[in-house]
Amino acid sequence: MHIIIRDLTKEYKMGKEKVGALKGVSLDIEKGAMIALIGRSGSGKSTLLQLIGGLDTPTAGTILVNEKELGKMKDRERSTYRNNIIGFVFQFFYLQQYLTISENVQIPLIFQGAEKGTREQRAKEALEAVGLGEMLNRLPNQLSGGQMQRVAIARALVHKPEIVLADEPTGNLDEKTGDEIMDLIKKLNKELQTTFIIVTHDSHVAAQADRTIKLADGKIVTTNA
Ligand SMILES: Nc1ncnc2c1ncn2[C@@H]1O[C@H](COP(=O)(O)OP(=O)(O)OP(=O)(O)O)[C@@H](O)[C@H]1O
Ligand SMILES: [Mg+2]
């Protein structure tokens, strides 16, 4: 099993108040699975992705990836995990405004210590794959919302991670571009056995996944194969 989640709980503290974002989530995800994660705003979808990605730590419960427990990793092992195993498409992109889109896409490769020539070549290939091969030297503020989203996707895929966590990757795209991105995701899923967990509000995207998991108020309410 690629990812094993048991009794995962996340509480955010705000002063004296506690917000229960996840309330006991257990889940097994096999290698090469394509999972759609759905549920209303505030149901805990982004929180779950952040915990799987090692960007935040749970209040209780465990996550095992490749049989290793994230909570037991030392700092260095954890950053290796984040840099090599995980690709993230964030809900709000987080592109660096002063870097060109090619440089933005190279960031994961810098963390891996790849050389400049290799980085430029792989960023170019990743940007070509999302249809932006002609815009390598533009800055993010010279792009449309959908184009920025595609840069974020190229950045998540450029280092060929084992697991891609994508928070509404097609949210700002028209249907045709969204389909092209989904085709790219399916290709990587097939060819490289990349595991995808995709948060989506789009039933058309969810229909292309192997499995849909629905969260409501921090709990899994339905999963269907
Ligand atoms: N840093 C934080 N501090 C306090 N509460 C938070 C924090 N982040 C999220 N929450 C709360 O945790 C709950 C789950 O939030 P989360 O972002 O996981 O929802 P979501 O399912 O991704 O929603 P959306 O579809 O709107 O993105 C919400 O009630 C939210 O207000
Ligand atoms: Mg969210």
Short mmCIF file of C-alpha atoms and ligand atoms in Angstrom, two decimals:
data_model
loop_
_atom_site.label_atom_id
_atom_site.label_comp_id
_atom_site.label_asym_id
_atom_site.label_seq_id
_atom_site.Cartn_x
_atom_site.Cartn_y
_atom_site.Cartn_z
CA MET A 1 0.00 0.00 0.00
CA HIS A 2 1.38 3.41 -0.94
CA ILE A 3 -0.33 5.54 1.72
CA ILE A 4 -1.97 4.31 4.93
CA ILE A 5 -3.84 6.82 7.07
CA ARG A 6 -5.20 5.90 10.50
CA ASP A 7 -7.45 7.89 12.83
CA LEU A 8 -6.12 11.20 11.59
CA THR A 9 -7.19 14.21 13.62
CA LYS A 10 -6.31 17.85 13.11
CA GLU A 11 -7.38 20.63 15.43
CA TYR A 12 -6.46 24.24 14.78
CA LYS A 13 -6.24 26.42 17.86
CA MET A 14 -7.34 30.02 17.63
CA GLY A 15 -6.89 31.60 21.02
CA LYS A 16 -9.09 29.53 23.32
CA GLU A 17 -11.19 28.19 20.50
CA LYS A 18 -10.45 24.88 18.77
CA VAL A 19 -11.49 24.07 15.23
CA GLY A 20 -11.71 20.38 14.38
CA ALA A 21 -10.64 20.23 10.72
CA LEU A 22 -10.21 16.43 10.60
CA LYS A 23 -11.98 14.12 13.03
CA GLY A 24 -10.64 10.60 12.65
CA VAL A 25 -9.87 9.88 9.00
CA SER A 26 -8.66 6.40 7.99
CA LEU A 27 -7.81 5.60 4.41
CA ASP A 28 -5.67 3.25 2.29
CA ILE A 29 -4.37 4.45 -1.06
CA GLU A 30 -2.69 2.00 -3.41
CA LYS A 31 0.27 2.93 -5.61
CA GLY A 32 -0.78 4.46 -8.90
CA ALA A 33 -4.29 5.28 -7.70
CA MET A 34 -6.12 8.35 -8.91
CA ILE A 35 -8.31 9.62 -6.12
CA ALA A 36 -10.83 12.44 -6.29
CA LEU A 37 -11.36 14.18 -2.95
CA ILE A 38 -14.65 16.03 -2.74
CA GLY A 39 -16.75 17.75 -0.10
CA ARG A 40 -18.11 21.16 0.79
CA SER A 41 -16.01 24.19 1.60
CA GLY A 42 -14.47 23.77 5.05
CA SER A 43 -14.87 19.97 5.12
CA GLY A 44 -11.11 19.41 5.58
CA LYS A 45 -9.83 18.64 2.05
CA SER A 46 -6.87 21.05 2.00
CA THR A 47 -5.98 20.10 5.57
CA LEU A 48 -5.78 16.43 4.57
CA LEU A 49 -3.51 17.24 1.61
CA GLN A 50 -1.22 19.35 3.79
CA LEU A 51 -0.82 16.53 6.30
CA ILE A 52 -0.10 13.92 3.61
CA GLY A 53 2.40 16.32 2.06
CA GLY A 54 4.23 16.76 5.35
CA LEU A 55 3.60 20.52 5.37
CA ASP A 56 1.83 20.32 8.72
CA THR A 57 1.61 17.78 11.53
CA PRO A 58 -1.55 16.05 12.78
CA THR A 59 -2.96 16.48 16.29
CA ALA A 60 -3.34 12.68 16.48
CA GLY A 61 -3.22 9.67 14.20
CA THR A 62 -0.68 8.36 11.70
CA ILE A 63 0.25 8.58 8.04
CA LEU A 64 2.50 5.94 6.50
CA VAL A 65 3.99 6.44 3.06
CA ASN A 66 6.02 3.57 1.59
CA GLU A 67 5.76 1.94 5.03
CA LYS A 68 7.39 4.91 6.77
CA GLU A 69 5.55 6.96 9.35
CA LEU A 70 5.73 10.69 8.59
CA GLY A 71 5.45 11.63 12.27
CA LYS A 72 8.60 9.65 13.08
CA MET A 73 10.79 11.18 10.39
CA LYS A 74 13.66 13.43 11.41
CA ASP A 75 13.78 16.94 9.90
CA ARG A 76 16.15 15.98 7.12
CA GLU A 77 14.22 12.88 6.13
CA ARG A 78 11.03 14.92 6.15
CA SER A 79 12.39 17.54 3.81
CA THR A 80 13.72 14.83 1.50
CA TYR A 81 10.23 13.36 1.56
CA ARG A 82 8.65 16.72 0.70
CA ASN A 83 11.19 17.52 -2.01
CA ASN A 84 11.41 14.16 -3.75
CA ILE A 85 8.29 12.13 -3.11
CA ILE A 86 5.64 14.87 -3.20
CA GLY A 87 4.44 17.25 -5.89
CA PHE A 88 2.03 19.93 -4.74
CA VAL A 89 -0.49 21.98 -6.70
CA PHE A 90 -1.69 24.54 -4.18
CA GLN A 91 -5.17 25.99 -4.17
CA PHE A 92 -3.72 29.50 -4.57
CA PHE A 93 -0.74 28.58 -6.83
CA TYR A 94 1.99 30.45 -4.86
CA LEU A 95 4.09 31.42 -7.86
CA GLN A 96 7.14 33.58 -7.15
CA GLN A 97 6.32 36.95 -8.73
CA TYR A 98 9.92 37.96 -9.48
CA LEU A 99 10.87 34.71 -11.17
CA THR A 100 10.05 33.79 -14.75
CA ILE A 101 7.72 30.87 -15.23
CA SER A 102 10.65 28.66 -16.25
CA GLU A 103 12.43 29.59 -13.01
CA ASN A 104 9.27 28.93 -11.00
CA VAL A 105 9.02 25.45 -12.49
CA GLN A 106 12.71 24.77 -11.73
CA ILE A 107 12.26 25.28 -7.96
CA PRO A 108 11.69 21.58 -7.08
CA LEU A 109 14.76 20.68 -9.15
CA ILE A 110 16.88 23.23 -7.25
CA PHE A 111 15.88 21.47 -4.02
CA GLN A 112 17.04 18.22 -5.61
CA GLY A 113 20.39 19.77 -6.55
CA ALA A 114 19.97 19.40 -10.33
CA GLU A 115 22.31 21.39 -12.57
CA LYS A 116 21.20 24.50 -14.43
CA GLY A 117 21.17 22.95 -17.92
CA THR A 118 19.17 19.94 -16.74
CA ARG A 119 16.78 22.19 -14.85
CA GLU A 120 16.13 24.44 -17.83
CA GLN A 121 15.59 21.47 -20.13
CA ARG A 122 13.16 19.74 -17.77
CA ALA A 123 11.26 22.94 -17.01
CA LYS A 124 10.88 23.48 -20.75
CA GLU A 125 9.53 19.95 -21.23
CA ALA A 126 7.10 20.31 -18.31
CA LEU A 127 5.86 23.68 -19.59
CA GLU A 128 5.50 22.32 -23.12
CA ALA A 129 3.39 19.49 -21.68
CA VAL A 130 0.94 22.04 -20.23
CA GLY A 131 0.95 24.10 -23.44
CA LEU A 132 3.17 26.97 -22.26
CA GLY A 133 6.36 26.15 -24.13
CA GLU A 134 6.29 29.57 -25.81
CA MET A 135 6.13 31.56 -22.56
CA LEU A 136 9.20 30.37 -20.64
CA ASN A 137 10.53 33.85 -19.88
CA ARG A 138 7.33 35.57 -18.85
CA LEU A 139 6.62 36.64 -15.31
CA PRO A 140 3.54 35.26 -13.51
CA ASN A 141 1.73 38.64 -13.60
CA GLN A 142 1.93 38.50 -17.40
CA LEU A 143 -0.25 35.37 -17.46
CA SER A 144 -3.96 34.66 -17.22
CA GLY A 145 -5.35 32.77 -14.20
CA GLY A 146 -5.62 29.54 -16.15
CA GLN A 147 -2.06 29.90 -17.43
CA MET A 148 -0.78 30.46 -13.86
CA GLN A 149 -2.61 27.33 -12.85
CA ARG A 150 -0.86 25.40 -15.61
CA VAL A 151 2.54 26.72 -14.41
CA ALA A 152 1.66 25.44 -10.93
CA ILE A 153 0.88 22.03 -12.42
CA ALA A 154 4.15 21.95 -14.39
CA ARG A 155 6.02 22.81 -11.18
CA ALA A 156 4.29 19.97 -9.30
CA LEU A 157 5.20 17.42 -11.98
CA VAL A 158 8.67 18.53 -13.10
CA HIS A 159 10.64 16.35 -10.65
CA LYS A 160 8.43 13.30 -11.39
CA PRO A 161 7.23 12.82 -7.81
CA GLU A 162 5.64 9.55 -6.65
CA ILE A 163 2.64 11.34 -5.20
CA VAL A 164 0.93 14.44 -6.56
CA LEU A 165 -1.41 16.32 -4.24
CA ALA A 166 -3.50 18.72 -6.28
CA ASP A 167 -5.92 21.23 -4.77
CA GLU A 168 -8.42 22.07 -7.51
CA PRO A 169 -5.95 21.86 -10.40
CA THR A 170 -8.62 22.63 -12.99
CA GLY A 171 -10.58 25.17 -10.95
CA ASN A 172 -9.78 28.17 -13.16
CA LEU A 173 -9.56 26.43 -16.50
CA ASP A 174 -12.05 26.25 -19.32
CA GLU A 175 -13.38 22.79 -20.11
CA LYS A 176 -11.01 22.07 -23.00
CA THR A 177 -7.87 23.13 -21.07
CA GLY A 178 -9.14 21.25 -18.03
CA ASP A 179 -9.48 18.12 -20.16
CA GLU A 180 -5.95 18.57 -21.50
CA ILE A 181 -4.61 18.81 -17.96
CA MET A 182 -6.57 15.71 -16.97
CA ASP A 183 -5.13 13.87 -20.01
CA LEU A 184 -1.63 14.82 -18.87
CA ILE A 185 -2.40 13.65 -15.33
CA LYS A 186 -3.79 10.34 -16.64
CA LYS A 187 -0.71 9.83 -18.84
CA LEU A 188 1.67 10.29 -15.88
CA ASN A 189 -0.58 8.14 -13.75
CA LYS A 190 -0.33 5.30 -16.30
CA GLU A 191 3.28 5.66 -17.43
CA LEU A 192 4.98 6.42 -14.12
CA GLN A 193 2.45 4.95 -11.67
CA THR A 194 2.24 8.37 -10.05
CA THR A 195 -0.38 8.43 -7.30
CA PHE A 196 -2.74 11.40 -7.60
CA ILE A 197 -5.02 12.85 -4.95
CA ILE A 198 -7.08 15.58 -6.57
CA VAL A 199 -9.40 17.93 -4.72
CA THR A 200 -12.14 18.94 -7.09
CA HIS A 201 -15.59 20.45 -7.22
CA ASP A 202 -15.93 19.36 -10.84
CA SER A 203 -17.92 16.15 -11.29
CA HIS A 204 -16.36 15.74 -14.75
CA VAL A 205 -12.88 15.56 -13.13
CA ALA A 206 -14.12 13.28 -10.33
CA ALA A 207 -15.61 10.92 -12.92
CA GLN A 208 -12.12 10.29 -14.34
CA ALA A 209 -10.70 9.12 -10.99
CA ASP A 210 -10.57 5.47 -9.88
CA ARG A 211 -12.16 6.37 -6.58
CA THR A 212 -14.03 9.29 -5.06
CA ILE A 213 -13.70 10.09 -1.38
CA LYS A 214 -16.11 12.52 0.17
CA LEU A 215 -15.37 14.49 3.32
CA ALA A 216 -18.03 16.18 5.43
CA ASP A 217 -17.16 18.07 8.60
CA GLY A 218 -13.75 16.39 8.92
CA LYS A 219 -14.92 12.82 8.36
CA ILE A 220 -15.09 10.51 5.38
CA VAL A 221 -18.72 9.99 4.52
CA THR A 222 -18.51 7.96 1.31
CA THR A 223 -15.95 6.31 -0.85
CA ASN A 224 -16.75 4.52 -4.05
CA ALA A 225 -14.49 2.41 -6.21
N1 LIG B 1 -4.83 27.73 9.80
C1 LIG B 1 -6.08 27.52 10.25
N2 LIG B 1 -6.47 28.01 11.45
C2 LIG B 1 -7.72 27.78 11.93
N3 LIG B 1 -8.67 27.10 11.28
C3 LIG B 1 -8.34 26.60 10.06
C4 LIG B 1 -7.04 26.79 9.49
N4 LIG B 1 -7.01 26.17 8.28
C5 LIG B 1 -8.24 25.64 8.10
N5 LIG B 1 -9.03 25.88 9.18
C6 LIG B 1 -10.42 25.41 9.38
O1 LIG B 1 -10.44 23.99 9.24
C7 LIG B 1 -11.57 23.57 8.51
C8 LIG B 1 -11.13 22.79 7.26
O2 LIG B 1 -10.46 23.69 6.38
P1 LIG B 1 -9.89 23.23 4.96
O3 LIG B 1 -9.09 24.34 4.44
O4 LIG B 1 -9.22 21.91 5.11
O5 LIG B 1 -11.25 23.05 4.13
P2 LIG B 1 -11.47 22.71 2.58
O6 LIG B 1 -12.30 21.46 2.53
O7 LIG B 1 -10.17 22.66 1.87
O8 LIG B 1 -12.36 23.92 2.06
P3 LIG B 1 -12.37 24.73 0.62
O9 LIG B 1 -13.16 23.87 -0.34
O10 LIG B 1 -13.08 25.99 0.95
O11 LIG B 1 -10.96 24.95 0.20
C9 LIG B 1 -12.38 24.84 8.21
O12 LIG B 1 -13.36 24.95 9.21
C10 LIG B 1 -11.36 25.96 8.33
O13 LIG B 1 -11.94 27.15 8.73
MG MG B 2 -9.30 23.93 0.42
#
